[in-house]
XYZ file of C-alpha atoms in Angstrom:
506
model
C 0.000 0.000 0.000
C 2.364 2.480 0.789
C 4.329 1.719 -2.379
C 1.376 2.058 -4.076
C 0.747 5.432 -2.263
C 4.377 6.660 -3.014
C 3.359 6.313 -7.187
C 0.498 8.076 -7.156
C 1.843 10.800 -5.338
C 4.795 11.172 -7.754
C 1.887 10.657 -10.390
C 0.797 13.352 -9.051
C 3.851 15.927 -8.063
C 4.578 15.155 -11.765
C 1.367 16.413 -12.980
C 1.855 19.702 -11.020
C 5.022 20.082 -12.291
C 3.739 19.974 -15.203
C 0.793 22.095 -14.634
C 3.322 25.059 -13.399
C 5.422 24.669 -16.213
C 2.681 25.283 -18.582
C 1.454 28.113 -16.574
C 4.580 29.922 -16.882
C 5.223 29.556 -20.342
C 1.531 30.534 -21.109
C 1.090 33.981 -18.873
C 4.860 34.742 -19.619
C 2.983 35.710 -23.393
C -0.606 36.158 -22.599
C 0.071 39.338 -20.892
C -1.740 41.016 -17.504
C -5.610 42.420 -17.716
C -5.608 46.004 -16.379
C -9.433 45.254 -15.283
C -10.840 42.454 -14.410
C -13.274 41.369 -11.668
C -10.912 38.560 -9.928
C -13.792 37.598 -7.033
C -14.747 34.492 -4.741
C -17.979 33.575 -2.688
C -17.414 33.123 0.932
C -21.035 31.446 1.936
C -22.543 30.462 5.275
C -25.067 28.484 4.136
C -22.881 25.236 3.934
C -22.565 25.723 8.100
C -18.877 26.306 8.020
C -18.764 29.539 10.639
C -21.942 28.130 12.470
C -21.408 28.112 16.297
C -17.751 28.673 15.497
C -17.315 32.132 17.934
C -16.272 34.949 17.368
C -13.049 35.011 18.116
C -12.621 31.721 16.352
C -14.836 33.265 12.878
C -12.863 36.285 12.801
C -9.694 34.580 12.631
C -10.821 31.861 9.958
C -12.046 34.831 7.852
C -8.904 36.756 8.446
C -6.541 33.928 7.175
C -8.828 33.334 4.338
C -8.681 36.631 3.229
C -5.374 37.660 3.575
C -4.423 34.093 1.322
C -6.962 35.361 -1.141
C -5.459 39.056 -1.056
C -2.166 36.712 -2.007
C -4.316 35.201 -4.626
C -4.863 38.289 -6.525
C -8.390 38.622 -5.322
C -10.045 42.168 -5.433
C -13.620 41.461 -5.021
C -15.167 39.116 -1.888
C -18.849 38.251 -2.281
C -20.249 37.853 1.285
C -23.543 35.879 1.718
C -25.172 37.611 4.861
C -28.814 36.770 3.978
C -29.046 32.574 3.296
C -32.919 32.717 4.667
C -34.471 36.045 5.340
C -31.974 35.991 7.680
C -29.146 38.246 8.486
C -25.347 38.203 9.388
C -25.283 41.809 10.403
C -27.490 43.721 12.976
C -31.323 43.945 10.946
C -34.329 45.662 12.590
C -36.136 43.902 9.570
C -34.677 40.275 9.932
C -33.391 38.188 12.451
C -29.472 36.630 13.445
C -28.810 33.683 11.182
C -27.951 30.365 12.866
C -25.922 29.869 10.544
C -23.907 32.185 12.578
C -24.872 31.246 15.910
C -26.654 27.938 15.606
C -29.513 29.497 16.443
C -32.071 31.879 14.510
C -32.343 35.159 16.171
C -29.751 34.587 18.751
C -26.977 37.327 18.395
C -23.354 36.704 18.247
C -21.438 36.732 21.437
C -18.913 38.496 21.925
C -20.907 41.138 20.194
C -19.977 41.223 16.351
C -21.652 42.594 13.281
C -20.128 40.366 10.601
C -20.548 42.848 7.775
C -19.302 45.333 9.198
C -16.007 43.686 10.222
C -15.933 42.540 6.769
C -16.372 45.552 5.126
C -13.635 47.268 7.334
C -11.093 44.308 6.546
C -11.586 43.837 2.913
C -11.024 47.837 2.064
C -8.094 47.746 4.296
C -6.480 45.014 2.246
C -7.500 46.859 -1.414
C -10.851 44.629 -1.648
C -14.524 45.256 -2.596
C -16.996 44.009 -0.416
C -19.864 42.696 -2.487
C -23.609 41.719 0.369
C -24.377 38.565 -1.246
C -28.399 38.074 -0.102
C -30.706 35.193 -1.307
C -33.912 37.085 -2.489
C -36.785 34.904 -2.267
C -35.188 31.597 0.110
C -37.184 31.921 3.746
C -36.233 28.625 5.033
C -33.950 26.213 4.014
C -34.429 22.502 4.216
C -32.326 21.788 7.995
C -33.567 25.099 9.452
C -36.365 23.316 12.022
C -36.596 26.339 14.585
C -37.910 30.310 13.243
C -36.998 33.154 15.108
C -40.561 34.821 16.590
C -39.702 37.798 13.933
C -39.227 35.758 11.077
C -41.197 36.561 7.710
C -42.539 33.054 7.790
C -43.711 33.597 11.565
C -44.748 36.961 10.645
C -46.680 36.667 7.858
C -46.813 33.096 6.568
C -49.429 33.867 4.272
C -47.198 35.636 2.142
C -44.860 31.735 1.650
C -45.446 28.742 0.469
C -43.634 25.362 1.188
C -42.496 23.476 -1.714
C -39.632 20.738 -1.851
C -38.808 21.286 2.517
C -37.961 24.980 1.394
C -40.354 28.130 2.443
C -40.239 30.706 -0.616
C -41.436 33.974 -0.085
C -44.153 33.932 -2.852
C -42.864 36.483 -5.711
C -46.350 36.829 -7.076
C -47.386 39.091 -4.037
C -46.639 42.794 -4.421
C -45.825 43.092 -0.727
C -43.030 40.730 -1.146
C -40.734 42.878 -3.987
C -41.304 45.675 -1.744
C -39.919 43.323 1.118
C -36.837 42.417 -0.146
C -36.180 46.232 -1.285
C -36.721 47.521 1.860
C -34.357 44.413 3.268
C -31.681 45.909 0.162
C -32.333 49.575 1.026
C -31.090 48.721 4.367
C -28.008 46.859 4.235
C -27.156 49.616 1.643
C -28.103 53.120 3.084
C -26.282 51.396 6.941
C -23.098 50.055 5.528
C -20.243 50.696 3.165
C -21.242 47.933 0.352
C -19.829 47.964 -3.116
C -21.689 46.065 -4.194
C -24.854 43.863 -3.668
C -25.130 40.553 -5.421
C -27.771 38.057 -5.663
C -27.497 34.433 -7.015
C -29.507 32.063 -8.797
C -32.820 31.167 -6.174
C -35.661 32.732 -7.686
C -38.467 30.560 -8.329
C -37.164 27.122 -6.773
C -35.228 24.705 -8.447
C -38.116 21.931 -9.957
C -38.682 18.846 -7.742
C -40.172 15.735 -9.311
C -44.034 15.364 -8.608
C -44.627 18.591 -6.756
C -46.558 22.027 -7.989
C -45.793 25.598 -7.197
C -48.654 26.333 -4.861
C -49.392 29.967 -6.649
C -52.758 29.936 -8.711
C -54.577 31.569 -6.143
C -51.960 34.927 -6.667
C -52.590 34.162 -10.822
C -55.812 34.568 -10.004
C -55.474 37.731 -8.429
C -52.410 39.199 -9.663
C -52.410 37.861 -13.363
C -52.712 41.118 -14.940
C -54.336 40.075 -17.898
C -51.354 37.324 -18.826
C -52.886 33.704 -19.418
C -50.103 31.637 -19.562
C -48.534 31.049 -15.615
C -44.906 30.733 -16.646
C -45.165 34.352 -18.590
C -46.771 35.569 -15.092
C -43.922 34.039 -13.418
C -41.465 35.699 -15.137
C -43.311 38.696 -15.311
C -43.038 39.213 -11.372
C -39.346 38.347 -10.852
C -39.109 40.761 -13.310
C -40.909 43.769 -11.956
C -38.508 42.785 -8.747
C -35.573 42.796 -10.531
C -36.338 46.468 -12.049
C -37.905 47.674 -8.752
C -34.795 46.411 -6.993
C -31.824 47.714 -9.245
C -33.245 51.140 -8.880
C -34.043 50.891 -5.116
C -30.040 50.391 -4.795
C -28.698 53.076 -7.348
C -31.375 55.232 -5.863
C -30.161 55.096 -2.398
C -26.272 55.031 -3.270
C -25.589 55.410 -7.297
C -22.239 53.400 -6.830
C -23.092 50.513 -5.302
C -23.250 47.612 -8.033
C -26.059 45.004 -8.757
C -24.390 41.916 -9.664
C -26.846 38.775 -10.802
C -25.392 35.028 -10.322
C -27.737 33.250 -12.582
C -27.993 29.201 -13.502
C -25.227 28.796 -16.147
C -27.972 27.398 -18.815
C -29.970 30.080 -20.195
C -32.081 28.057 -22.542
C -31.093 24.889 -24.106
C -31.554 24.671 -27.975
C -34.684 22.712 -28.056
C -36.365 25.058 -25.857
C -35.702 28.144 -28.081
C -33.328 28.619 -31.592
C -31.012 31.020 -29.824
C -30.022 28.339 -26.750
C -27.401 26.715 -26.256
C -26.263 23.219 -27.802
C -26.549 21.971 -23.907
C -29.064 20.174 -22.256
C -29.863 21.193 -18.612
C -32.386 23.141 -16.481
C -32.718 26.216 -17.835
C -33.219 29.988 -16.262
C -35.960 31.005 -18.537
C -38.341 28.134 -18.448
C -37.532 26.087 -14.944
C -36.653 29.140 -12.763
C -38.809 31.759 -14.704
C -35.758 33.823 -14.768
C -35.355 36.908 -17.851
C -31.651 36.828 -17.388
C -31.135 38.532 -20.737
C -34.136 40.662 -20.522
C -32.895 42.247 -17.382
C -29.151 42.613 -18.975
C -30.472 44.065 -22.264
C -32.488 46.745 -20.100
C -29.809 47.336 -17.918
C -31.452 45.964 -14.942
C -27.852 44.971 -13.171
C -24.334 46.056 -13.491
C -22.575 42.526 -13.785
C -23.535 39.269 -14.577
C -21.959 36.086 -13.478
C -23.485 33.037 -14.944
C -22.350 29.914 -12.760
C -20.381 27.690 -15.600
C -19.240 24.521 -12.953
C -19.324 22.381 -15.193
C -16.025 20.965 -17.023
C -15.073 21.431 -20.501
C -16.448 18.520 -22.868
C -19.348 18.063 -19.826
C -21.848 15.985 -22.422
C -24.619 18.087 -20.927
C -23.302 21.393 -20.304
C -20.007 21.607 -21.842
C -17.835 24.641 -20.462
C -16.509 25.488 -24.154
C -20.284 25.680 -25.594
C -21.438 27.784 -22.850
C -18.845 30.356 -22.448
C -19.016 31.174 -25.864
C -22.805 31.305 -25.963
C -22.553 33.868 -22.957
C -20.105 35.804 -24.479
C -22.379 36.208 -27.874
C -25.421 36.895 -25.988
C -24.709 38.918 -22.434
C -22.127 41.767 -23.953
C -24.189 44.779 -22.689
C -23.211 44.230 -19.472
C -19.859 43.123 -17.858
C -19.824 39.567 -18.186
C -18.186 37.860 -15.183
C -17.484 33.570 -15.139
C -18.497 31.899 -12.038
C -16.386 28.945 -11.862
C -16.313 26.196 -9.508
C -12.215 25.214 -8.679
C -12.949 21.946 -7.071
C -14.134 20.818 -10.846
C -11.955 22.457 -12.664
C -8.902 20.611 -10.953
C -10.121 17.645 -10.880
C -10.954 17.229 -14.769
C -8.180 16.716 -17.174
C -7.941 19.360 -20.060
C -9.632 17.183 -23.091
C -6.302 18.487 -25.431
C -3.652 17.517 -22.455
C -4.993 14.917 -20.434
C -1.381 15.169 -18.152
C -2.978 18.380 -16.765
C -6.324 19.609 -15.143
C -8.375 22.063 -16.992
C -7.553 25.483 -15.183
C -4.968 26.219 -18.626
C -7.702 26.030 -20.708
C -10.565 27.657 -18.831
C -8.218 30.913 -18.447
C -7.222 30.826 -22.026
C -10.920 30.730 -23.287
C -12.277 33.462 -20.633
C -9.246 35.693 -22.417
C -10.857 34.895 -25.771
C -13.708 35.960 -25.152
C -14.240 40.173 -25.598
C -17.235 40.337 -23.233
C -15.532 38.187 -20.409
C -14.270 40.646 -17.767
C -13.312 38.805 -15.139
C -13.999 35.157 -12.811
C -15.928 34.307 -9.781
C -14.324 31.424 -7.865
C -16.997 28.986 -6.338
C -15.618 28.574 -3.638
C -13.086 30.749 -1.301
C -12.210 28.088 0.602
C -11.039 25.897 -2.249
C -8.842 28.525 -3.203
C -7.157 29.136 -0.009
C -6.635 25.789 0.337
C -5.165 25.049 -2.892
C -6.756 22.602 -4.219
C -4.981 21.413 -7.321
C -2.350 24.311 -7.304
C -5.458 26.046 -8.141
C -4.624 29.490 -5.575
C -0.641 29.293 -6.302
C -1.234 29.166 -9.938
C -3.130 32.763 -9.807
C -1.072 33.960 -6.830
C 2.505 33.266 -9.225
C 1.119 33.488 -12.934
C -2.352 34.600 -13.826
C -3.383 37.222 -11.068
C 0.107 38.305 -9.896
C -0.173 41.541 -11.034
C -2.778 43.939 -9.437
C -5.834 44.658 -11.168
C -9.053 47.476 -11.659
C -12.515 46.375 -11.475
C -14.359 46.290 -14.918
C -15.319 49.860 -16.112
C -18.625 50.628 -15.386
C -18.919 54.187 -16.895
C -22.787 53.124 -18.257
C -23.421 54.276 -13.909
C -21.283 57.669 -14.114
C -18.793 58.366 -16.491
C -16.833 61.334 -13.900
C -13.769 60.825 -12.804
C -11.140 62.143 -9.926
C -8.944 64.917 -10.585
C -5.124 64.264 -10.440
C -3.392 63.563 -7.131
C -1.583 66.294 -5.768
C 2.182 66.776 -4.357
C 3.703 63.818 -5.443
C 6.871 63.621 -3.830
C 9.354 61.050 -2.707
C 10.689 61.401 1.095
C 13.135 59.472 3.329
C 11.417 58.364 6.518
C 12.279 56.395 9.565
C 10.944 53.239 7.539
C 13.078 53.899 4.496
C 12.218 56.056 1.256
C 8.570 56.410 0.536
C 6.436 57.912 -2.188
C 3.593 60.014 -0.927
C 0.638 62.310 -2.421
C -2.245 64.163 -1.273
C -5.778 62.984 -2.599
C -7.256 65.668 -5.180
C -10.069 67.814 -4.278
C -13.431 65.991 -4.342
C -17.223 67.478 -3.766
C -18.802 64.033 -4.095
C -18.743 60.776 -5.045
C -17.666 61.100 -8.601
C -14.869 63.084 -7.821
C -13.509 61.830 -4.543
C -10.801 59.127 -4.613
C -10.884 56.054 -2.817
C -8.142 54.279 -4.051
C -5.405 54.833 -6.211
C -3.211 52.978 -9.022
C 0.963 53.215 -8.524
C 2.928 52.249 -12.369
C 6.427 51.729 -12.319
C 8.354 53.221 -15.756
C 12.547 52.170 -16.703
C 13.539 55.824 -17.830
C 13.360 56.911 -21.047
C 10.392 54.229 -21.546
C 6.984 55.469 -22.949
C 4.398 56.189 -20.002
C 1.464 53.829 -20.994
C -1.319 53.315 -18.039
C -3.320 50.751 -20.588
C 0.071 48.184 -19.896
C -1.115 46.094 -17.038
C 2.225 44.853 -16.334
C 3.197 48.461 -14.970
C 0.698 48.371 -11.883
C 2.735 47.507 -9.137
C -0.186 48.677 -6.384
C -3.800 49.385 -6.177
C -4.019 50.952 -3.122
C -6.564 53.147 -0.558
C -3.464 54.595 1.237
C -1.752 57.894 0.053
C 1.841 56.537 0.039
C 3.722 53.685 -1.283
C 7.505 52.591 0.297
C 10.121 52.215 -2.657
C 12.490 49.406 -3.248
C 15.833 51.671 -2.498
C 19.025 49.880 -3.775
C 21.278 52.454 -3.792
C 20.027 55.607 -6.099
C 21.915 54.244 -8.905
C 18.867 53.364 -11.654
C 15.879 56.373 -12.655
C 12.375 55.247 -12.839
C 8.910 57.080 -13.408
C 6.548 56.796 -11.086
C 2.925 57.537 -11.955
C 0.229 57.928 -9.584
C -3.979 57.849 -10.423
C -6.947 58.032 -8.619
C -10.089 56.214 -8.650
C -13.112 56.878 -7.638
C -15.975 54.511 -6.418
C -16.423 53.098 -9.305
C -12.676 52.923 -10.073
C -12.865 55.352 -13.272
C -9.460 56.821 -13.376
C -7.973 59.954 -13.166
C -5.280 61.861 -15.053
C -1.243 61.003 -14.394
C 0.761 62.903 -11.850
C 4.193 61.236 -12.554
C 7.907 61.849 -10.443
C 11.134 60.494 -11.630
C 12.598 58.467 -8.868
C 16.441 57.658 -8.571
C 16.933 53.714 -6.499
């Protein structure tokens, strides 16, 4: 046995030998992405922080996000709302127990979890995106409600189907619900986003019927056919609930995690060449309606499954997203565990990360990855987190432009200057002038230039930090070689300013 175990872990080191070898003759000509959306989900929902402590919670998430900081990651997508719930002090919801391990029970020691995340992610150069499940009430192991639960409160506004409880999005009261929940979370704390995923109308069980005629009945407004009506009220939520956000704070995006099958090609001539449940007709959700009326800010279809999948092939889908999702930033949710453990179709010596990476680059629309889940990252799986940590996100990155919110942009940083402290030689600046939003920098971009070389901010390669603070220490190795430094600013929605530059002597 242990010979046995010996092989296949040389089988193995081989194959990540090879892996890295690959990697670094591939990025070494692919080039860096000067924006891209490099995020991963951190849920709850799968009971990993529940009855952990504080103490104990705050350190897990800690580690995980200073390895994913490592990673290259700029974007953490929080889920703080698994079942009209909440992970963060609500007067409209109560505790989750998948915090405490029990529902409305707060966290002691005293924590607000979105808060502390907030506050840890911007200090490391993150976004913090409130991930919140719209319509779930109850999952299928919750057994106890809190007395101020939605289901408690006003059950006739649920119904059970499959051991879930679904808020019922044929009643009115309910979009207006879950806006109010949204308006909350982002008038009270310092999102950047707010990001829903793919639970809309539940997932079809064999044998069981959405208990909603009675609401057709009522609410039908003149459509005959159900599934139209369906889709007609998720989207009259999805509109009502994009402009409750941008209403209350214009900057805060409205990402949309959707089923990675839009429609399949028998369904419709436009679907895919896949066959799978499908948004439109199983979940009643307009993915591309709300995209084409601008009805979200990103989209990140969840693509899990592995290149050459018989039913829903990675290659086939990506490209079909890429054709038909362009008028928004399109964003790949991608599940690592998969993607390591299926060999590339072309290269059956490595797993398939190679080839995922090189498609999302081919694709114009593609602006950046989702990685289901943070924990496989930070744990490696498959080389997965070193291979972005030392090739493909090892230089820093912008989030996708999103001028279609607000096209203004920061003025130029002021006093750049170079100055010998205590702690060696260090570049500072002053932040430009700002009245509001638009114009005020929170962050800034740092290039590095050889004199004499061309200043060009589009070269990704140049970034050497994205970062909130107003100074950046310098390599000094004696004075002996020039550079140019350039400093920008960035706003909230990280459109750029104008150069300052400083030649630097190190």
């Amino acid at each position: 046995m242990r010979r046995v175990l010996r092989v296949q872990s040389y089988r193995w080191m081989m194959a990540v030998i090879l892996f890295t070898v690959h990697c670094s003759l591939f990025v070494s000509s692919a080039g860096a992405q000067k924006r891209e959306m490099r995020g991963a989900w951190i849920q709850c929902v799968n009971g990993q922080f529940q009855g952990m402590g504080t103490v104990k919670m705050q350190q897990t998430l800690a580690y995980q996000l200073n390895e994913l900081q490592k990673d290259g990651v700029n974007v953490i997508i929080f889920q703080v709302r698994p079942e009209c719930d909440a992970l963060y002090e609500s007067r409209l919801e109560p505790w989750s127990r998948f915090l405490t391990g029990q529902q409305g029970r707060a966290p002691q020691p005293y924590w607000d979890p979105l808060q502390w995340m907030i506050e840890q992610c911007h200090v490391r150069g993150m976004e913090l995106h409130a991930w919140i499940n719209p319509y779930r009430a109850r999952t299928k192991s919750t057994t106890v409600l809190a007395n101020n639960h939605i289901k408690i409160r006003k059950p006739q506004n649920c119904f059970e189907y499959d051991g879930l409880t679904i808020l019922n999005p044929g009643i009115p009261e309910n979009r207006d619900y879950i806006c109010d929940v949204a308006r909350d979370i982002v008038t009270r704390y310092d999102v950047d986003g707010i990001h829903m995923d793919d639970y809309f109308y539940p997932y079809p069980a064999a044998g069981q019927i959405i208990p909603d005629g009675a609401q057709f009945q009522q609410y039908n407004n003149g459509i005959g056919n159900i599934g139209d009506w369906r889709r007609y009220n998720v989207n009259l939520f999805i509109e009502q609930f994009y402009k409750t956000v941008h209403k209350a704070k214009p900057w805060v995006k409205v990402g949309i995690s959707p089923f990675g099958i839009y429609r399949n090609k028998r369904s419709a001539d436009m679907g895919s060449n896949t066959n799978g449940l499908q948004n439109y007709d199983d979940l009643y959700a307009d993915i591309l309606l709300w995209i084409n009326n601008g009805w979200l800010d990103y989209c990140v279809p969840q693509i899990y499954w592995e290149i050459g999948n018989k039913a829903a092939d990675y290659d086939t889908l990506i490209r079909w997203w890429n054709q038909y999702a362009g008028k928004r930033p399109l964003i790949i949710g991608e599940d690592v565990e998969r993607t390591v453990k299926a060999a590339d179709p072309r290269n059956p010596a490595q797993h398939q990360l190679p080839a995922k990476h090189l498609l999302r680059q081919q694709m114009p629309n593609v602006k950046g990855t989702v990685l289901w889940y943070a924990k496989a990252v930070v744990d490696n799986v498959g080389n997965y987190g070193m291979t972005l940590r030392d090739y493909y996100w090892h230089t820093p990155a912008l989030q996708p432009d999103m001028s279609f919110i607000d096209k203004k942009t920061p003025g130029k940083v002021r006093k750049l200057k170079p100055v010998w402290t205590s702690d060696g030689y260090v570049l500072f600046w002053t932040a430009p002038k700002g009245k509001d939003w638009r114009n005020t920098a929170t962050k800034y971009v740092v290039y590095r230039f050889d004199k004499g070389e061309k200043v060009n901010t589009d070269d990704a390669k140049k970034i050497i930090a994205v970062t909130p603070e107003t100074f950046l220490k310098l390599p000094y190795k004696g004075g002996d070689q020039k550079y140019v430094y350039v400093v920008t600013a960035l706003n909230r929605l990280q459109n750029e300013s104008k150069i300052r530059k400083k030649t630097v002597k190190l």
